[in-house]
Short mmCIF file of C-alpha atoms in Angstrom, two decimals:
data_model
loop_
_atom_site.label_atom_id
_atom_site.label_comp_id
_atom_site.label_asym_id
_atom_site.label_seq_id
_atom_site.Cartn_x
_atom_site.Cartn_y
_atom_site.Cartn_z
CA MET A 162 -6.08 8.11 -15.94
CA PHE A 163 -5.47 11.78 -16.83
CA GLN A 164 -3.39 10.77 -19.87
CA SER A 165 -4.83 13.46 -22.15
CA LEU A 166 -4.66 16.21 -19.51
CA SER A 167 -1.09 15.31 -18.54
CA GLU A 168 0.10 15.50 -22.13
CA LYS A 169 -1.59 18.86 -22.74
CA LEU A 170 -0.21 20.38 -19.53
CA GLU A 171 3.27 19.19 -20.47
CA ASN A 172 2.94 21.03 -23.79
CA ALA A 173 1.66 24.15 -21.98
CA PHE A 174 4.71 24.22 -19.71
CA LYS A 175 6.95 24.50 -22.76
CA LYS A 176 5.78 28.13 -23.02
CA PHE A 177 7.82 28.93 -19.93
CA ARG A 178 11.12 27.44 -21.04
CA ASN A 179 14.24 29.57 -21.49
CA LYS A 180 12.80 32.46 -19.46
CA GLY A 181 14.93 34.28 -16.88
CA LYS A 182 11.87 35.78 -15.26
CA LEU A 183 8.14 35.19 -15.69
CA THR A 184 6.53 38.33 -17.09
CA GLU A 185 2.82 39.02 -17.42
CA ALA A 186 3.02 38.25 -21.14
CA ASP A 187 4.78 34.93 -20.46
CA VAL A 188 2.22 33.93 -17.87
CA LYS A 189 -0.70 34.98 -20.05
CA ALA A 190 0.52 32.86 -22.97
CA GLY A 191 1.15 29.83 -20.79
CA MET A 192 -2.11 30.19 -18.87
CA ARG A 193 -4.04 30.22 -22.13
CA GLU A 194 -2.60 26.78 -22.91
CA ILE A 195 -3.29 25.48 -19.41
CA LYS A 196 -6.85 26.83 -19.58
CA LEU A 197 -7.48 25.01 -22.87
CA ALA A 198 -5.96 21.82 -21.44
CA LEU A 199 -8.32 21.92 -18.45
CA LEU A 200 -11.39 22.72 -20.53
CA GLU A 201 -10.60 19.88 -22.95
CA ALA A 202 -10.25 17.60 -19.91
CA ASP A 203 -13.92 18.41 -19.18
CA VAL A 204 -13.16 20.43 -16.06
CA ASN A 205 -16.05 22.70 -15.05
CA PHE A 206 -15.70 26.18 -16.65
CA LYS A 207 -16.08 28.06 -13.33
CA VAL A 208 -13.44 25.83 -11.78
CA VAL A 209 -11.05 26.54 -14.66
CA ARG A 210 -11.67 30.28 -14.43
CA ASP A 211 -10.94 30.42 -10.69
CA PHE A 212 -7.93 28.12 -11.01
CA ILE A 213 -6.31 30.15 -13.79
CA LYS A 214 -6.88 33.38 -11.86
CA ILE A 215 -5.12 32.05 -8.73
CA VAL A 216 -2.19 30.52 -10.63
CA SER A 217 -1.71 33.68 -12.70
CA GLU A 218 -1.66 35.89 -9.62
CA ARG A 219 0.98 33.72 -8.00
CA ALA A 220 3.09 33.36 -11.15
CA VAL A 221 3.25 36.96 -12.43
CA GLY A 222 6.63 38.45 -11.61
CA SER A 223 7.74 35.46 -9.51
CA GLU A 224 11.50 35.40 -9.24
CA VAL A 225 12.88 32.09 -10.41
CA LEU A 226 14.74 30.34 -7.62
CA ASP A 227 18.47 29.85 -8.19
CA SER A 228 18.13 26.09 -8.42
CA LEU A 229 14.98 26.08 -10.56
CA LEU A 230 14.19 26.75 -14.17
CA PRO A 231 11.10 28.87 -14.90
CA THR A 232 9.24 25.78 -16.06
CA GLN A 233 9.90 24.12 -12.71
CA GLN A 234 8.67 27.21 -10.89
CA ILE A 235 5.37 27.25 -12.77
CA VAL A 236 4.98 23.47 -12.37
CA LYS A 237 5.48 23.93 -8.62
CA ILE A 238 2.73 26.57 -8.50
CA VAL A 239 0.35 24.50 -10.66
CA ASN A 240 1.06 21.42 -8.54
CA GLU A 241 0.22 23.25 -5.31
CA GLU A 242 -2.95 24.77 -6.74
CA LEU A 243 -4.11 21.45 -8.26
CA THR A 244 -3.67 19.94 -4.81
CA ASN A 245 -5.71 22.74 -3.23
CA LEU A 246 -8.36 22.39 -5.94
CA MET A 247 -8.87 18.73 -5.09
CA GLY A 248 -9.07 19.33 -1.33
CA GLY A 249 -5.54 19.97 -0.14
CA THR A 250 -5.21 16.99 2.18
CA GLN A 251 -6.65 13.49 2.38
CA SER A 252 -10.14 13.30 3.86
CA LYS A 253 -10.54 10.00 5.67
CA LEU A 254 -13.74 8.11 6.31
CA VAL A 255 -15.15 9.13 9.69
CA ILE A 256 -15.31 6.21 12.11
CA SER A 257 -18.07 6.51 14.71
CA PRO A 258 -16.83 6.47 18.33
CA LYS A 259 -19.88 4.32 19.10
CA PRO A 260 -20.09 1.36 16.68
CA PRO A 261 -21.38 0.66 14.19
CA THR A 262 -20.14 3.22 11.67
CA VAL A 263 -22.96 3.52 9.11
CA VAL A 264 -21.98 4.36 5.52
CA MET A 265 -24.84 5.13 3.15
CA MET A 266 -23.94 4.71 -0.54
CA VAL A 267 -25.97 6.92 -2.91
CA GLY A 268 -25.81 7.85 -6.59
CA LEU A 269 -27.28 7.30 -10.02
CA GLN A 270 -27.83 3.86 -11.49
CA GLY A 271 -24.76 2.48 -13.21
CA ALA A 272 -22.24 4.53 -11.21
CA GLY A 273 -20.98 1.47 -9.34
CA LYS A 274 -22.64 1.81 -5.92
CA THR A 275 -23.11 -1.91 -5.32
CA THR A 276 -19.59 -2.89 -6.35
CA HIS A 277 -17.97 -0.05 -4.43
CA ALA A 278 -20.02 -0.74 -1.31
CA GLY A 279 -18.35 -4.16 -1.44
CA LYS A 280 -14.93 -2.72 -2.25
CA LEU A 281 -15.10 -0.38 0.74
CA ALA A 282 -16.30 -3.16 3.03
CA GLY A 283 -13.42 -5.32 1.81
CA LEU A 284 -10.92 -2.50 2.33
CA TYR A 285 -11.96 -2.03 5.96
CA LYS A 286 -12.15 -5.76 6.59
CA LYS A 287 -8.42 -5.90 5.76
CA GLN A 288 -7.94 -3.24 8.43
CA GLY A 289 -9.53 -5.46 11.07
CA LYS A 290 -13.13 -4.21 10.93
CA ARG A 291 -16.25 -6.42 10.89
CA PRO A 292 -18.39 -5.03 8.03
CA LEU A 293 -21.96 -5.85 7.08
CA LEU A 294 -23.50 -5.10 3.68
CA VAL A 295 -27.19 -4.13 3.62
CA ALA A 296 -29.16 -4.60 0.37
CA CYS A 297 -31.66 -1.74 0.05
CA ASP A 298 -31.92 -1.61 -3.75
CA VAL A 299 -35.20 -3.46 -4.30
CA TYR A 300 -35.91 -1.94 -7.72
CA ARG A 301 -33.05 -2.83 -10.04
CA PRO A 302 -33.35 -6.43 -11.25
CA ALA A 303 -30.75 -8.69 -9.60
CA ALA A 304 -29.30 -5.83 -7.50
CA ILE A 305 -29.65 -7.88 -4.31
CA LYS A 306 -28.13 -10.94 -5.98
CA GLN A 307 -25.22 -8.82 -7.23
CA LEU A 308 -24.48 -7.60 -3.70
CA GLN A 309 -24.69 -11.17 -2.38
CA ILE A 310 -22.17 -12.32 -5.00
CA VAL A 311 -19.83 -9.46 -4.08
CA GLY A 312 -20.23 -10.31 -0.39
CA GLU A 313 -19.54 -13.99 -1.04
CA LYS A 314 -16.33 -13.20 -2.93
CA LEU A 315 -15.11 -10.98 -0.09
CA ASP A 316 -16.46 -13.27 2.66
CA ILE A 317 -18.61 -10.43 4.00
CA PRO A 318 -22.21 -11.09 5.15
CA VAL A 319 -25.12 -9.42 3.35
CA PHE A 320 -28.35 -8.48 5.16
CA THR A 321 -31.43 -8.69 2.94
CA MET A 322 -35.18 -8.91 3.33
CA GLY A 323 -35.97 -9.56 -0.33
CA ASP A 324 -37.32 -7.13 -2.91
CA THR A 325 -40.84 -6.70 -1.54
CA THR A 326 -39.93 -4.90 1.69
CA SER A 327 -39.55 -1.13 1.94
CA PRO A 328 -35.87 -0.01 1.56
CA VAL A 329 -36.35 2.20 4.64
CA LYS A 330 -37.46 -0.82 6.68
CA ILE A 331 -34.55 -2.91 5.37
CA ALA A 332 -32.07 -0.19 6.38
CA GLU A 333 -33.59 0.02 9.88
CA GLU A 334 -33.60 -3.73 10.42
CA GLY A 335 -30.12 -4.06 8.93
CA LEU A 336 -28.77 -1.60 11.48
CA LYS A 337 -30.51 -3.44 14.34
CA TYR A 338 -29.05 -6.72 13.09
CA ALA A 339 -25.55 -5.20 12.95
CA ILE A 340 -25.82 -3.98 16.54
CA LEU A 341 -27.16 -7.35 17.71
CA LYS A 342 -24.39 -9.33 15.97
CA GLY A 343 -21.55 -6.96 16.80
CA TYR A 344 -20.68 -5.67 13.34
CA ASP A 345 -18.75 -2.40 13.62
CA MET A 346 -19.33 -1.11 10.07
CA VAL A 347 -22.52 -1.09 8.00
CA PHE A 348 -22.51 -0.29 4.28
CA ILE A 349 -26.00 0.45 2.94
CA ASP A 350 -26.42 -0.09 -0.81
CA THR A 351 -29.31 2.15 -1.88
CA ALA A 352 -31.25 2.30 -5.14
CA GLY A 353 -30.32 4.61 -8.00
CA ARG A 354 -32.14 5.96 -11.03
CA LEU A 355 -31.06 6.93 -14.51
CA HIS A 356 -31.80 10.50 -13.43
CA ILE A 357 -32.47 12.40 -10.20
CA ASP A 358 -36.17 12.36 -9.30
CA GLU A 359 -38.34 13.27 -6.33
CA GLU A 360 -39.26 9.67 -5.48
CA LEU A 361 -35.60 8.62 -5.25
CA MET A 362 -34.63 11.59 -3.07
CA ASN A 363 -37.59 11.17 -0.69
CA GLU A 364 -36.63 7.56 -0.14
CA LEU A 365 -32.99 8.42 0.49
CA ARG A 366 -33.98 11.20 2.91
CA LEU A 367 -36.17 8.74 4.85
CA ILE A 368 -33.33 6.21 5.10
CA LYS A 369 -31.05 9.01 6.31
CA GLU A 370 -33.58 10.00 8.99
CA LYS A 371 -34.03 6.43 10.24
CA VAL A 372 -30.39 5.25 10.40
CA SER A 373 -28.51 8.57 10.97
CA PRO A 374 -25.52 7.55 8.81
CA THR A 375 -22.01 8.50 9.86
CA GLU A 376 -21.15 9.05 6.20
CA ILE A 377 -23.21 9.60 3.06
CA LEU A 378 -20.94 8.80 0.13
CA LEU A 379 -21.98 9.82 -3.37
CA THR A 380 -20.77 7.38 -6.00
CA ILE A 381 -19.98 9.15 -9.29
CA ASP A 382 -18.87 7.68 -12.61
CA ALA A 383 -15.80 9.75 -13.57
CA MET A 384 -16.41 9.09 -17.25
CA ILE A 385 -19.58 11.22 -17.40
CA GLY A 386 -17.45 14.36 -17.19
CA GLN A 387 -19.35 17.63 -16.74
CA ASP A 388 -22.51 15.78 -15.72
CA ALA A 389 -20.63 14.51 -12.66
CA VAL A 390 -20.59 18.05 -11.29
CA ASN A 391 -24.34 18.49 -11.86
CA VAL A 392 -25.07 15.15 -10.17
CA ALA A 393 -22.83 16.03 -7.22
CA GLU A 394 -24.49 19.44 -6.79
CA SER A 395 -27.99 17.94 -6.81
CA PHE A 396 -27.28 15.12 -4.35
CA ASN A 397 -25.35 17.45 -2.05
CA GLU A 398 -28.17 19.99 -2.02
CA LEU A 399 -30.81 17.39 -1.19
CA LEU A 400 -28.88 15.04 1.13
CA ASP A 401 -25.88 17.02 2.38
CA ILE A 402 -23.40 14.31 1.39
CA THR A 403 -20.18 13.90 3.37
CA GLY A 404 -17.93 12.74 0.55
CA VAL A 405 -17.53 11.29 -2.92
CA VAL A 406 -16.38 7.95 -4.33
CA LEU A 407 -15.15 8.53 -7.87
CA THR A 408 -15.43 5.32 -9.93
CA LYS A 409 -14.02 4.19 -13.29
CA LEU A 410 -11.15 6.64 -13.00
CA ASP A 411 -8.93 4.12 -14.79
CA GLY A 412 -11.08 4.53 -17.92
CA ASP A 413 -11.12 8.35 -17.87
CA THR A 414 -8.10 9.91 -19.61
CA ARG A 415 -9.44 13.44 -19.05
CA GLY A 416 -10.01 13.66 -15.29
CA GLY A 417 -12.44 16.60 -15.30
CA ALA A 418 -14.67 15.15 -12.60
CA ALA A 419 -11.80 14.68 -10.16
CA LEU A 420 -10.77 18.30 -10.59
CA SER A 421 -14.28 19.77 -10.38
CA VAL A 422 -16.31 17.96 -7.73
CA ARG A 423 -14.50 19.20 -4.62
CA HIS A 424 -14.46 22.84 -5.78
CA VAL A 425 -18.15 22.89 -6.75
CA THR A 426 -19.65 20.99 -3.80
CA GLY A 427 -17.16 21.72 -1.05
CA LYS A 428 -17.28 17.98 -0.24
CA PRO A 429 -14.11 15.87 -0.50
CA ILE A 430 -13.37 12.93 -2.77
CA LYS A 431 -12.62 10.17 -0.25
CA PHE A 432 -12.00 7.17 -2.50
CA ILE A 433 -11.32 6.38 -6.15
CA GLY A 434 -12.12 3.20 -8.06
CA THR A 435 -9.31 2.23 -10.41
CA GLY A 436 -10.45 -1.05 -11.95
CA GLU A 437 -13.01 -3.82 -12.09
CA LYS A 438 -11.55 -6.13 -9.45
CA LEU A 439 -12.83 -5.92 -5.87
CA ASP A 440 -9.49 -4.70 -4.49
CA THR A 441 -9.11 -1.83 -6.96
CA ILE A 442 -10.06 1.02 -4.65
CA GLU A 443 -7.73 3.64 -3.17
CA PRO A 444 -8.05 6.41 -0.60
CA PHE A 445 -7.90 9.72 -2.47
CA HIS A 446 -4.83 11.85 -1.82
CA PRO A 447 -5.06 15.28 -3.55
CA ASP A 448 -1.30 15.89 -3.41
CA ARG A 449 -0.46 12.49 -4.87
CA MET A 450 -3.07 12.86 -7.61
CA ALA A 451 -1.69 16.29 -8.56
CA SER A 452 1.77 14.73 -8.84
CA ARG A 453 0.42 11.99 -11.10
CA ILE A 454 -1.30 14.53 -13.34
CA LEU A 455 1.95 16.48 -13.76
CA GLY A 456 4.01 13.36 -14.48
CA MET A 457 5.86 13.61 -11.16
CA GLY A 458 4.83 10.12 -10.07
CA ASP A 459 3.24 8.88 -6.87
CA VAL A 460 5.92 7.04 -4.98
CA LEU A 461 3.99 6.86 -1.69
CA SER A 462 1.03 5.06 -3.29
CA LEU A 463 3.44 2.76 -5.10
CA ILE A 464 5.11 1.86 -1.80
CA GLU A 465 1.70 1.23 -0.19
CA LYS A 466 0.69 -1.08 -3.05
CA ALA A 467 3.95 -3.00 -2.67
CA GLU A 468 3.45 -3.30 1.09
CA GLN A 469 -0.07 -4.67 0.60
CA ALA A 470 1.19 -7.33 -1.81
CA TYR A 471 4.33 -7.97 0.20
CA ASP A 472 4.35 -10.76 2.77
CA GLU A 473 7.15 -10.05 5.24
CA LYS A 474 7.21 -13.58 6.62
CA LYS A 475 7.49 -15.06 3.14
CA ALA A 476 10.25 -12.59 2.27
CA VAL A 477 12.33 -13.76 5.23
CA GLU A 478 11.77 -17.38 4.21
CA LEU A 479 12.71 -16.54 0.61
CA GLU A 480 15.95 -14.89 1.68
CA LYS A 481 16.87 -17.98 3.69
CA LYS A 482 16.03 -20.30 0.78
CA LEU A 483 18.17 -18.27 -1.62
CA ARG A 484 21.04 -18.29 0.84
CA GLU A 485 20.75 -22.05 1.32
CA SER A 486 20.01 -22.76 -2.36
CA THR A 487 16.62 -24.33 -1.57
CA PHE A 488 14.50 -22.05 -3.81
CA THR A 489 11.81 -24.29 -5.37
CA LEU A 490 9.23 -24.07 -8.14
CA ASP A 491 6.58 -23.47 -5.46
CA ASP A 492 8.52 -20.37 -4.36
CA TYR A 493 8.85 -19.31 -7.98
CA LEU A 494 5.07 -19.51 -8.43
CA ASP A 495 4.54 -17.58 -5.21
CA GLN A 496 6.66 -14.68 -6.54
CA PHE A 497 4.40 -14.45 -9.59
CA ALA A 498 1.35 -14.35 -7.33
CA GLN A 499 2.78 -11.48 -5.26
CA MET A 500 3.63 -9.53 -8.41
CA LYS A 501 0.11 -10.13 -9.70
CA ASN A 502 -1.36 -8.85 -6.42
CA MET A 503 0.14 -5.42 -7.04
CA GLY A 504 -2.38 -4.94 -9.84
CA ASN A 505 -2.36 -3.46 -13.31
CA LEU A 506 1.19 -2.90 -14.59
CA GLU A 507 0.26 0.31 -16.40
CA GLN A 508 -1.15 1.85 -13.20
CA ILE A 509 1.92 0.80 -11.22
CA MET A 510 4.32 2.32 -13.76
CA SER A 511 2.28 5.54 -13.93
CA MET A 512 3.18 6.09 -10.26
CA MET A 513 6.88 6.26 -11.11
CA PRO A 514 8.35 9.76 -11.51
CA GLY A 515 9.06 10.71 -15.12
CA MET A 516 6.90 7.94 -16.58
CA LYS A 517 4.56 9.44 -19.18
CA PRO A 518 0.89 8.48 -18.84
CA GLY A 519 -0.10 5.89 -21.42
CA ALA A 520 3.51 4.96 -22.19
CA LEU A 521 2.77 1.39 -21.09
CA LYS A 522 -0.86 1.19 -22.11
CA ASP A 523 -0.30 -2.19 -23.77
CA ALA A 524 2.09 -3.50 -21.11
CA LYS A 525 -0.02 -5.85 -19.04
CA ILE A 526 0.78 -8.96 -17.09
CA ASP A 527 -0.11 -11.88 -19.36
CA GLU A 528 -2.82 -13.62 -17.32
CA LYS A 529 -2.84 -16.60 -19.71
CA ALA A 530 0.92 -17.07 -19.41
CA LEU A 531 0.64 -16.98 -15.62
CA ALA A 532 -2.18 -19.51 -15.78
CA ARG A 533 -0.04 -21.83 -17.94
CA THR A 534 2.89 -21.46 -15.55
CA GLU A 535 0.64 -22.28 -12.61
CA ALA A 536 -0.87 -25.28 -14.43
CA ILE A 537 2.55 -26.70 -15.30
CA ILE A 538 3.92 -26.38 -11.77
CA LYS A 539 0.76 -27.78 -10.18
CA SER A 540 0.92 -30.79 -12.52
CA MET A 541 4.22 -31.77 -10.91
CA THR A 542 4.60 -33.91 -7.82
CA LYS A 543 5.85 -32.30 -4.60
CA ARG A 544 9.27 -33.91 -5.12
CA GLU A 545 9.47 -32.65 -8.72
CA ARG A 546 8.70 -29.10 -7.61
CA GLU A 547 11.41 -29.30 -4.97
CA LYS A 548 13.99 -30.98 -7.22
CA PRO A 549 13.26 -30.12 -10.88
CA ASP A 550 16.58 -31.65 -11.97
CA ILE A 551 14.91 -35.10 -11.71
CA LEU A 552 12.53 -34.19 -14.56
CA ASN A 553 13.36 -36.53 -17.42
CA ALA A 554 11.61 -36.81 -20.80
CA SER A 555 8.78 -39.08 -19.61
CA ARG A 556 8.03 -36.89 -16.57
CA LYS A 557 7.94 -33.76 -18.74
CA LYS A 558 5.58 -35.48 -21.16
CA ARG A 559 3.26 -36.38 -18.27
CA ILE A 560 3.36 -32.83 -16.88
CA ALA A 561 2.61 -31.34 -20.30
CA ALA A 562 -0.39 -33.62 -20.72
CA GLY A 563 -1.65 -32.87 -17.22
CA SER A 564 -1.37 -29.10 -17.67
CA GLY A 565 -2.72 -28.90 -21.20
CA THR A 566 0.58 -27.52 -22.50
CA THR A 567 3.52 -28.85 -24.52
CA VAL A 568 6.89 -30.31 -23.56
CA GLU A 569 8.49 -27.21 -25.14
CA GLU A 570 6.54 -24.98 -22.75
CA VAL A 571 7.60 -27.13 -19.80
CA ASN A 572 11.26 -26.84 -20.88
CA LYS A 573 10.89 -23.07 -21.32
CA LEU A 574 9.51 -22.72 -17.81
CA LEU A 575 12.36 -24.76 -16.35
CA ARG A 576 14.92 -22.57 -18.14
CA GLN A 577 13.23 -19.42 -16.83
CA PHE A 578 13.15 -20.87 -13.34
CA GLU A 579 16.90 -21.62 -13.37
CA GLN A 580 17.73 -18.14 -14.75
CA THR A 581 15.50 -16.48 -12.16
CA LYS A 582 17.00 -18.52 -9.32
CA GLN A 583 20.50 -17.57 -10.44
CA LEU A 584 19.56 -13.91 -10.80
CA MET A 585 17.86 -13.70 -7.40
CA LYS A 586 20.77 -15.45 -5.71
CA GLN A 587 23.22 -12.99 -7.25
CA LEU A 588 21.05 -10.01 -6.31
CA SER A 589 21.05 -11.21 -2.70
CA ASN A 590 24.87 -11.04 -2.79
CA PRO A 591 25.96 -7.40 -3.38
CA LYS A 592 29.61 -8.38 -4.01
CA ALA A 593 28.64 -10.58 -6.94
CA PHE A 594 26.00 -8.20 -8.32
CA ALA A 595 28.22 -6.12 -10.63
CA LYS A 596 30.03 -9.14 -12.03
CA PHE A 597 26.77 -10.98 -12.68
CA GLY A 598 25.10 -7.96 -14.29
CA LYS A 599 28.00 -7.42 -16.69
CA ARG A 600 28.14 -11.07 -17.70
CA ASN A 601 24.37 -11.50 -18.16
CA LYS A 602 23.45 -7.96 -19.29
CA MET A 603 20.69 -8.10 -16.66
CA LYS A 604 18.24 -10.07 -18.77
CA ILE A 605 15.28 -10.86 -16.53
CA PRO A 606 13.51 -14.03 -17.76
CA PHE A 607 10.01 -12.73 -17.02
#
């Protein structure tokens, strides 16, 4: 995300290099580049105009701090104003003091309402909530079925009354059902259209009147650029939305919608969708997003991702196994699974300071290789996984046949396992770390 904008802003900052003090002429030249970068990123023109005005006023004549270069000073100002532009601080989902919290998902067809209703429900389920999904889209073919599939994958119940009942009635009955069964969060998936029309808005207004939602979240496809602002304005005017869910941000290298919506509507972006999988949703942090845009990384989000994938109990067990030399192929497979849980490698690396956006666009975890590794290990007996040194030629041939691989692939996996075990054991012993690294040149087998 934001790859194009990040690269153009980086080029714009070059205008400020080797300057002892930022003059009006310096600022004007640099601001022209930043303005073009924002416009090319599909940021709303009024937003760009106001942004450039504020940054220019702050930058003109600013004394460069002793420890900073002029470029760093202007980056600091741009970072702060980008953060302000996107809302300043994180805006969390409001939780009703009297359950259930009712979240009404609205937006145009194709924006991702159904999927993101499920993603949000799944996110709060992990936090200990009891969510219920309510299927109110009776117009789009298979919309109800899609929500049921999403609910099944996340193990979240879906309330439906079929596609012949009024969406308003379904919403009402869904809320009653949630109260009766003790669900503390209700996510209402409403119908969308290819465009905003009176019929759609009347229906949404009626649902709002009947269920009094705690939150009305507008789902916007980030890839539609300038149109995202127009959609947000219209829905906000007619429904008084409480926040925005920006979807498909992983596919948008420009980022104009993220930088425009908050400024134009006055309503915060609360969540962003960053992929197709049902766990690819993040709370929106304006300060962290500004840092990502400027290539400064997002260490806090990276830590949170690691914590979500990290199993503390398993880590303690792993440390003990390494210390006692009882690390098995089952443990090896488990480490792959935890790494995989962290998500897309490109997104993870983009959160690291100094990592240029798009630098690892082709660096992805090889799902097929992981599947082969899993198949090979699962084709072994429990004893073979615990003591791979007993694997002779006939056993390897059986494992290869059972996993649909070759004996060469089985041997390769065993070599990688031994190298990884040795590496991890050495890393757990700080005294041996330097010696091991020098001898092995830190070659990681995966």
